[in-house]
Amino acid sequence: MRHDVPRVLLINPWIYDFAAYDFWARPLGLLILGGLLRNHGYTVSYLDCLDRFHPAVKNRPRRGDFGRGNYMKTPIPKPPGLGDVPRTYSRYGIPEGVFRNAVADAAPDVVLVTSLMTYLYPGVSAVIRNVREMVPHVPVLLGGIYATICHEHAVRHAGADHVLPGQGEVTALQAVELLTGFSGSRRFPPWAPDAYPYPCLDLQSAIPY
């Protein structure tokens, strides 16, 4: 590791789809894991590819009622098999340049990526591919819904070093400790989630609700 205290980067990936809209969606499991890691002494940064309020983006979509709203989007080629769908296929979320700058600024020792619906895996793969290009020697861990329900597919196609299925907060914490050789002094029993620290909601750019 390059630092006395390992740096962990948490990433909520892009959505690749024909449509997407923010109905208060936040990766709570990833933010809970961030709270655990921070309380164990790790330096934690958070990159939300779906962040509608990212400070590096000037032309943000108009905010909707009650904190909802449109994601930023970039039209991209349709994947094989979907060419006849009469809709525009897009990458929803921050521009790729903003993403890459954030990864460079984080200078991570470990990257943890979450995943949403199974059919949204192209966005997960794109995030991991970009991370690989920038920091090829940094281990990447993947968890979340796609990693759990389609575990074998994720192992074959996502590009992560480790795919962690199931309720992954404690499993991911243990994996990070194993990879970094760093262990904090606090412990949180996995059978008592009320003992966990508060999720790292403060790392979000804004909480508009």
PDB file of N, CA and C in Angstrom, residues 51-58 60 94 98 205-206:
ATOM      1  N   ASP A  51     -24.765  11.222  -9.516  1.00  0.00           N
ATOM      2  CA  ASP A  51     -24.887  12.456  -8.738  1.00  0.00           C
ATOM      3  C   ASP A  51     -25.415  13.588  -9.616  1.00  0.00           C
ATOM      4  N   ARG A  52     -26.645  14.034  -9.369  1.00  0.00           N
ATOM      5  CA  ARG A  52     -27.238  15.133 -10.130  1.00  0.00           C
ATOM      6  C   ARG A  52     -26.704  16.497  -9.707  1.00  0.00           C
ATOM      7  N   PHE A  53     -25.921  16.522  -8.640  1.00  0.00           N
ATOM      8  CA  PHE A  53     -25.444  17.791  -8.085  1.00  0.00           C
ATOM      9  C   PHE A  53     -23.919  17.857  -8.040  1.00  0.00           C
ATOM     10  N   HIS A  54     -23.257  17.046  -8.834  1.00  0.00           N
ATOM     11  CA  HIS A  54     -21.793  17.016  -8.785  1.00  0.00           C
ATOM     12  C   HIS A  54     -21.229  18.412  -9.072  1.00  0.00           C
ATOM     13  N   PRO A  55     -20.327  18.913  -8.218  1.00  0.00           N
ATOM     14  CA  PRO A  55     -19.846  20.298  -8.380  1.00  0.00           C
ATOM     15  C   PRO A  55     -19.057  20.534  -9.657  1.00  0.00           C
ATOM     16  N   ALA A  56     -18.523  19.483 -10.274  1.00  0.00           N
ATOM     17  CA  ALA A  56     -17.737  19.662 -11.500  1.00  0.00           C
ATOM     18  C   ALA A  56     -18.609  19.733 -12.749  1.00  0.00           C
ATOM     19  N   VAL A  57     -19.921  19.530 -12.602  1.00  0.00           N
ATOM     20  CA  VAL A  57     -20.837  19.572 -13.742  1.00  0.00           C
ATOM     21  C   VAL A  57     -21.570  20.905 -13.739  1.00  0.00           C
ATOM     22  N   LYS A  58     -21.467  21.652 -14.843  1.00  0.00           N
ATOM     23  CA  LYS A  58     -22.079  22.981 -14.907  1.00  0.00           C
ATOM     24  C   LYS A  58     -23.543  22.925 -15.338  1.00  0.00           C
ATOM     25  N   ARG A  60     -26.453  21.182 -15.159  1.00  0.00           N
ATOM     26  CA  ARG A  60     -27.168  20.099 -14.491  1.00  0.00           C
ATOM     27  C   ARG A  60     -28.639  20.127 -14.868  1.00  0.00           C
ATOM     28  N   ILE A  94     -22.839  11.238 -14.473  1.00  0.00           N
ATOM     29  CA  ILE A  94     -21.818  12.253 -14.718  1.00  0.00           C
ATOM     30  C   ILE A  94     -21.015  11.913 -15.971  1.00  0.00           C
ATOM     31  N   VAL A  98     -15.401  13.675 -15.897  1.00  0.00           N
ATOM     32  CA  VAL A  98     -15.581  13.993 -14.473  1.00  0.00           C
ATOM     33  C   VAL A  98     -15.300  12.754 -13.628  1.00  0.00           C
ATOM     34  N   SER A 205     -22.921  14.956  -2.502  1.00  0.00           N
ATOM     35  CA  SER A 205     -22.843  16.379  -2.863  1.00  0.00           C
ATOM     36  C   SER A 205     -24.018  17.157  -2.299  1.00  0.00           C
ATOM     37  N   ALA A 206     -25.203  16.520  -2.283  1.00  0.00           N
ATOM     38  CA  ALA A 206     -26.411  17.184  -1.779  1.00  0.00           C
ATOM     39  C   ALA A 206     -27.418  16.128  -1.391  1.00  0.00           C
TER      40      ALA A 206
END
